[in-house]
mmCIF file of C-alpha atoms in Angstrom:
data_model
loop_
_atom_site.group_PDB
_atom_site.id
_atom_site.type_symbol
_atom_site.label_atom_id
_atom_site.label_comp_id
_atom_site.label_asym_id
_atom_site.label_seq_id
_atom_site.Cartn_x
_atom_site.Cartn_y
_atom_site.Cartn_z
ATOM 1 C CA UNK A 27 -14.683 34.279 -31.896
ATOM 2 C CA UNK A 28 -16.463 30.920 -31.426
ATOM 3 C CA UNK A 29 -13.361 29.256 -32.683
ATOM 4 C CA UNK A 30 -11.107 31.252 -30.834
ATOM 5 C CA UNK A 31 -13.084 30.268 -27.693
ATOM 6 C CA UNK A 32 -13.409 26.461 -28.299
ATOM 7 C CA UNK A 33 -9.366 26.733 -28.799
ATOM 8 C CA UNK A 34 -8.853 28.055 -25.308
ATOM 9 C CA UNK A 35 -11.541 25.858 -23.940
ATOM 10 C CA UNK A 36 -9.689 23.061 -25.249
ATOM 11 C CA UNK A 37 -6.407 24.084 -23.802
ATOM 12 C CA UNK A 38 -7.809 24.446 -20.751
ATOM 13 C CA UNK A 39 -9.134 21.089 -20.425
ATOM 14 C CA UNK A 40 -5.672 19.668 -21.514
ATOM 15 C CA UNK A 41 -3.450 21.452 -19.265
ATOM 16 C CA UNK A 42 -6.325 20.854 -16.588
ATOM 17 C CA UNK A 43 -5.508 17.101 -17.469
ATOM 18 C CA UNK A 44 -2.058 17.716 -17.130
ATOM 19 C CA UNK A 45 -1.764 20.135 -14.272
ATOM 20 C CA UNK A 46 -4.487 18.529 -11.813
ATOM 21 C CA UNK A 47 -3.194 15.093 -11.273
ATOM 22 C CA UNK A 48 0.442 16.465 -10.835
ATOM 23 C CA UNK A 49 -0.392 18.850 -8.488
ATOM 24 C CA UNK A 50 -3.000 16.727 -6.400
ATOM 25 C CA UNK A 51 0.285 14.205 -5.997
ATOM 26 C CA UNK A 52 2.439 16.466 -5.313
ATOM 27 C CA UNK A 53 0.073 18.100 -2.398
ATOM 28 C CA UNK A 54 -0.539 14.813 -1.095
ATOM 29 C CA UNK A 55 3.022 13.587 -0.938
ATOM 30 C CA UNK A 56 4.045 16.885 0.420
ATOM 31 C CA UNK A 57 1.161 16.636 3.521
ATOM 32 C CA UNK A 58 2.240 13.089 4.225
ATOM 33 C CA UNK A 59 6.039 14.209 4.557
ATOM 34 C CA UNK A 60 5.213 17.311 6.329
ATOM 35 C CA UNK A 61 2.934 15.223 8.613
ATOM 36 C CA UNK A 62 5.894 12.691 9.590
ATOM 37 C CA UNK A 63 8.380 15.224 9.859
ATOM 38 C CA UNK A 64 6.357 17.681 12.188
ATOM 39 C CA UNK A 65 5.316 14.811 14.350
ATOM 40 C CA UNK A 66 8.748 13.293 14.575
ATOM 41 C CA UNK A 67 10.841 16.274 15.051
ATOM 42 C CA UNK A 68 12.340 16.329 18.134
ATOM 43 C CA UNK A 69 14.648 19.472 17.445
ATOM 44 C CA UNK A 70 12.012 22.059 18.982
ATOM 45 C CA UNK A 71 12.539 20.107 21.975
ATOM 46 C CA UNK A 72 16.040 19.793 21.957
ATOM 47 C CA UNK A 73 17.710 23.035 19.885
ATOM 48 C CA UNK A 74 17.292 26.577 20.830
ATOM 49 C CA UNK A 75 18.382 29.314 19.200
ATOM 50 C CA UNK A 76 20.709 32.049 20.501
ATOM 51 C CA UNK A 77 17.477 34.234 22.192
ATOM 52 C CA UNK A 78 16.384 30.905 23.549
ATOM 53 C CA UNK A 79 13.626 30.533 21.302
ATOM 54 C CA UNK A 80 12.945 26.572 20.210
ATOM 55 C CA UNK A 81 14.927 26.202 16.831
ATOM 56 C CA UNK A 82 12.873 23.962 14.500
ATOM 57 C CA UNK A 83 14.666 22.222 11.450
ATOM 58 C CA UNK A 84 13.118 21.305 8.842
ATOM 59 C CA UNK A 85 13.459 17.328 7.403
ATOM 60 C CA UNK A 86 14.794 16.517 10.513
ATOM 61 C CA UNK A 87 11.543 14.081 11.513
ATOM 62 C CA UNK A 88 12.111 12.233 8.169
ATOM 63 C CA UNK A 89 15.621 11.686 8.405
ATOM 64 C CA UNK A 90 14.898 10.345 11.654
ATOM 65 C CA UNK A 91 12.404 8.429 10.563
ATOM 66 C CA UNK A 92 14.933 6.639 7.962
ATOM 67 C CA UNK A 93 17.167 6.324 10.377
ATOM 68 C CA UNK A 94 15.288 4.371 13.086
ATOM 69 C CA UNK A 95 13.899 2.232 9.923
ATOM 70 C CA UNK A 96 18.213 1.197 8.846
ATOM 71 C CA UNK A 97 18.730 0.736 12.333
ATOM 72 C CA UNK A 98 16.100 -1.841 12.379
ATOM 73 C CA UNK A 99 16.844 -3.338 9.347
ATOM 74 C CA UNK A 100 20.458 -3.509 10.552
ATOM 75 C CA UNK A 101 19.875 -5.204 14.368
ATOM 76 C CA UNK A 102 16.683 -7.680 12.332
ATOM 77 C CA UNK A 103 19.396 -8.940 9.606
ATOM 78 C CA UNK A 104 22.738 -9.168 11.826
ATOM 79 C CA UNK A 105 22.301 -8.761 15.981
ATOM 80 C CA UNK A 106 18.366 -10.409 16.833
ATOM 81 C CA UNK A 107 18.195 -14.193 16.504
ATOM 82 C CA UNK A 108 15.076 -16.415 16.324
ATOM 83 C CA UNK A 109 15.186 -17.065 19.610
ATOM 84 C CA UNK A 110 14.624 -13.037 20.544
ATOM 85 C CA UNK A 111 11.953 -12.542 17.399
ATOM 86 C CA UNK A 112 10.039 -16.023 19.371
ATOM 87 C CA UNK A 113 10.316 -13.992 22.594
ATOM 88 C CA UNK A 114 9.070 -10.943 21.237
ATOM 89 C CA UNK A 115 6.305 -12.446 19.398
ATOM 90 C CA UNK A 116 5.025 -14.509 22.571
ATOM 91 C CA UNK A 117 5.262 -11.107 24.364
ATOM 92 C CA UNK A 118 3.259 -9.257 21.650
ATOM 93 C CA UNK A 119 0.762 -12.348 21.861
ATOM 94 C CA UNK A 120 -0.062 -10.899 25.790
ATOM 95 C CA UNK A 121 -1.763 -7.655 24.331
ATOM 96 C CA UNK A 122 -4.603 -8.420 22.171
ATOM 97 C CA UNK A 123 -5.387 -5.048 20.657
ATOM 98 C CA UNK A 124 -1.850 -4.340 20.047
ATOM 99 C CA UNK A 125 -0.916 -8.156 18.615
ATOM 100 C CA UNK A 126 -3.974 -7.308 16.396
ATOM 101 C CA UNK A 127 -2.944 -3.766 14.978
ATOM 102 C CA UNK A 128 0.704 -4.866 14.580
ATOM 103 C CA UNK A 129 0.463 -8.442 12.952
ATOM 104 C CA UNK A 130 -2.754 -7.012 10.267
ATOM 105 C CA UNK A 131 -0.188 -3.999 9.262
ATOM 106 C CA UNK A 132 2.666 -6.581 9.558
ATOM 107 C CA UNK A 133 1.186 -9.087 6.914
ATOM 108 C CA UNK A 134 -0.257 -6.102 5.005
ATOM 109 C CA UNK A 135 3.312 -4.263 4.760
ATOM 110 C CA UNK A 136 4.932 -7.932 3.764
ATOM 111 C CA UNK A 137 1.940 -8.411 1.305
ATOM 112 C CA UNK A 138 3.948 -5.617 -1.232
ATOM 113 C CA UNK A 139 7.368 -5.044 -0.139
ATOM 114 C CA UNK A 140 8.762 -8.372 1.963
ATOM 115 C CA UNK A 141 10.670 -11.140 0.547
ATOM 116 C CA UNK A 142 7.231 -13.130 0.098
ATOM 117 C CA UNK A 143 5.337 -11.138 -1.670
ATOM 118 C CA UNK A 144 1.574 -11.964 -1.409
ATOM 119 C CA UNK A 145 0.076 -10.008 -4.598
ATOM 120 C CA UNK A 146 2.309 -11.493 -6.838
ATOM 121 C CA UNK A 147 -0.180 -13.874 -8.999
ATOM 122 C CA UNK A 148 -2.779 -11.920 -10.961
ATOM 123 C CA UNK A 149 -5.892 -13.945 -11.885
ATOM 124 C CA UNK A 150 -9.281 -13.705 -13.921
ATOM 125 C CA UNK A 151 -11.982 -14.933 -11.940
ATOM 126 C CA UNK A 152 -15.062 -16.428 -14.158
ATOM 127 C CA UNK A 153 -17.969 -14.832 -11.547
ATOM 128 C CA UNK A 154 -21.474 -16.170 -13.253
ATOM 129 C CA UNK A 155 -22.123 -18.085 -15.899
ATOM 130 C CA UNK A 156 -23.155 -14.917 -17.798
ATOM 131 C CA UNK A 157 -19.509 -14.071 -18.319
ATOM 132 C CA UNK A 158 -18.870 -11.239 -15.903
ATOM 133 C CA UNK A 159 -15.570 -11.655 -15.012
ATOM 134 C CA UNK A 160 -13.089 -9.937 -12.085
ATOM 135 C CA UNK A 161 -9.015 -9.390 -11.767
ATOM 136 C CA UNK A 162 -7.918 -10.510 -8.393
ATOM 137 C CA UNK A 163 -4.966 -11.954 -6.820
ATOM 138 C CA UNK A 164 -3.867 -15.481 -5.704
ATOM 139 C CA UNK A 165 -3.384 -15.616 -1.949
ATOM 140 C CA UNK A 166 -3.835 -18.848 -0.891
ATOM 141 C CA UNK A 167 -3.405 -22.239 -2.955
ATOM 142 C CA UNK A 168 -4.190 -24.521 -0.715
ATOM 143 C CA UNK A 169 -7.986 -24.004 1.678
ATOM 144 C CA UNK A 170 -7.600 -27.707 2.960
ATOM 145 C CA UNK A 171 -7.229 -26.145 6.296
ATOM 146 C CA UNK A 172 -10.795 -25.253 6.427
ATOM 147 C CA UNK A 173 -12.138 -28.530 4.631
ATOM 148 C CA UNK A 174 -12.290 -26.357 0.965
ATOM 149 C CA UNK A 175 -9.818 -29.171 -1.508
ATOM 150 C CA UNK A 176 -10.140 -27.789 -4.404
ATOM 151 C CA UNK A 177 -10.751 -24.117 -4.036
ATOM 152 C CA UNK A 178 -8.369 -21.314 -3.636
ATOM 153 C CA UNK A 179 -8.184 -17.765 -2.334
ATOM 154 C CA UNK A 180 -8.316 -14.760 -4.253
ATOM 155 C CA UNK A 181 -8.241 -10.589 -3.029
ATOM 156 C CA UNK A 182 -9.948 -8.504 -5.228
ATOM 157 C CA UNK A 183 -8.325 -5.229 -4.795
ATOM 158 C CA UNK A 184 -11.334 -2.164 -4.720
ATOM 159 C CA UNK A 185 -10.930 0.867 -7.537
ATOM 160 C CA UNK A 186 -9.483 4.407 -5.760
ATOM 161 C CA UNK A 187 -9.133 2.174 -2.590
ATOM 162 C CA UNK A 188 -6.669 0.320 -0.357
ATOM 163 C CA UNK A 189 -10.470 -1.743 0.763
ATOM 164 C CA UNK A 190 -10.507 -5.065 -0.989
ATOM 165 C CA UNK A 191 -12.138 -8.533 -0.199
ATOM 166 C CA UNK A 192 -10.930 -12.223 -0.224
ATOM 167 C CA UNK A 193 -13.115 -14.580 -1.838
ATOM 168 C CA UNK A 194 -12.941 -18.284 -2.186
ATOM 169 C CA UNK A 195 -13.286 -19.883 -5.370
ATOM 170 C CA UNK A 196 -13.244 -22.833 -7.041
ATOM 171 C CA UNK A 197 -9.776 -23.976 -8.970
ATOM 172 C CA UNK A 198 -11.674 -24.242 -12.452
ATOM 173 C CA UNK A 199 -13.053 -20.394 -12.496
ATOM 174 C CA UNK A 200 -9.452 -18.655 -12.171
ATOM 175 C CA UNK A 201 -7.411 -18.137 -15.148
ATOM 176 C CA UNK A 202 -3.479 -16.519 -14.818
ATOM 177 C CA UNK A 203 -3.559 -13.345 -16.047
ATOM 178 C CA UNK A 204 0.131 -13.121 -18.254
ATOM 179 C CA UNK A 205 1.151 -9.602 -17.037
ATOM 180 C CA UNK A 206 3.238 -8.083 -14.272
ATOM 181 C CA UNK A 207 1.445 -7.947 -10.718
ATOM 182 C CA UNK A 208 2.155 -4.302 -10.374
ATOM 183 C CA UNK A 209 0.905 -3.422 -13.736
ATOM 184 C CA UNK A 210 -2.311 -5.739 -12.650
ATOM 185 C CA UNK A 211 -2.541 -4.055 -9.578
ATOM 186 C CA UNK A 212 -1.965 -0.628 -10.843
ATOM 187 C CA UNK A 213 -4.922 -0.991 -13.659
ATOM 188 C CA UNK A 214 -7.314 -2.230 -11.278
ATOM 189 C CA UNK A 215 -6.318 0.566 -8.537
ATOM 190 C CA UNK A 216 -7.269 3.241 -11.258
ATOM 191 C CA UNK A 217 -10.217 1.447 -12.301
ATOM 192 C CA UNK A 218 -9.120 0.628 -15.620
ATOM 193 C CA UNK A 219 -7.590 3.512 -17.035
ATOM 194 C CA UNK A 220 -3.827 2.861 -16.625
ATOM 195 C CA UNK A 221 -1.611 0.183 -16.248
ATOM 196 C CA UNK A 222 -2.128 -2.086 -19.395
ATOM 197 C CA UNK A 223 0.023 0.051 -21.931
#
C-alpha cells in the first residue's frame, strides 16, 4: 500500500511539473490577449445585431491591434522622412511626462527587438575579490562622457523580473560570456534553471 502510494505521489508531482507551468502560460497569455482585445474592440460600438443589441466579436481588438502596428511599420519605412520623425520628436520634447513614458518604453522596446539591439553582449562581471561573480550585459563601451575612460556599462537583468540595474565597471573585471544573448538572458530570467542546455 505504501508503495502503491509513493507511486501515485510521485506521479503527481511529475505531471504537477508538467501540467503547472503549461497551464500558468497558457492563463497568462490568454488574460493578456483577452485584455487587448476587450479594450480595443470597437465592434460593440459599431455592430448591432438584428434586435439591436451591441454585437461583440471576438479577436477583433487584436487584429486591430496588428493592424494599426503594419500600418505603422508601413508609413515609418516608406511615407515619413527624417524631417517629419525631427518634427515629431521636437513636438514630443514639449510634454515632459509624455516624452518621458514614450522615449523609456521606446529605448526599452528597441533594447530586444530593434535593429540595434542593446542586450546583445553577455558578460561575467568579477564583483569582489572573493570571487563572487554576476552575468550582465554590455550596454555602453565607452563612459568618457561622464569622465569614466576606462570603465564600461553593464545591466544586470533581476531573476522572475523585468527590474534590473546598470552598473559601471571597470574594463578589467568583465569577461565575454561565449553563448547566445537570449540563452544568457533566458538563464538568468529563470534564475538559473534553464537556458544553458
Amino acid at each position: 500500500m505504501k508503495r502503491l502510494f509513493r507511486a501515485l505521489l510521485n506521479y503527481f508531482v511529475k505531471g504537477l511539473l508538467i501540467v503547472v507551468p503549461l497551464g500558468a502560460a497558457f492563463f497568462l497569455m490568454f488574460w493578456v490577449v483577452s485584455r487587448i482585445d476587450t479594450g480595443l474592440n470597437l465592434s460593440t460600438e459599431i455592430l448591432v445585431d438584428s434586435q439591436g443589441k451591441p454585437l461583440y466579436v471576438p479577436g477583433l481588438g487584436i487584429l486591430t491591434v496588428i493592424v494599426i502596428i503594419l500600418i505603422a511599420g508601413i508609413l515609418v519605412t516608406n511615407v515619413i522622412t527624417d524631417p517629419i520623425k525631427k518634427w515629431f520628436m521636437r513636438w514630443l520634447n514639449r510634454v515632459p511626462l509624455f516624452k518621458f513614458l514614450y522615449s523609456s518604453i521606446k529605448d526599452l522596446t528597441e533594447a530586444f527587438v530593434g535593429e540595434e539591439k542593446k542586450f546583445n553582449e553577455p558578460v561575467l562581471v568579477e564583483v569582489n575579490e572573493f570571487g563572487l561573480k554576476k552575468i550582465g550585459f554590455l550596454v555602453q563601451k565607452d563612459m568618457k562622457a561622464l569622465n569614466l575612460p576606462g570603465e564600461v556599462a553593464v545591466y544586470f537583468p533581476m531573476s522572475y523580473s523585468f527590474a534590473g540595474q546598470v552598473v559601471i565597471v571597470s574594463v578589467d573585471k568583465i569577461k565575454p560570456i561565449d553563448r547566445s544573448a537570449a540563452d544568457v538572458m533566458k538563464f538568468v530570467i529563470s534564475g538559473g534553471v534553464s537556458g544553458l542546455e
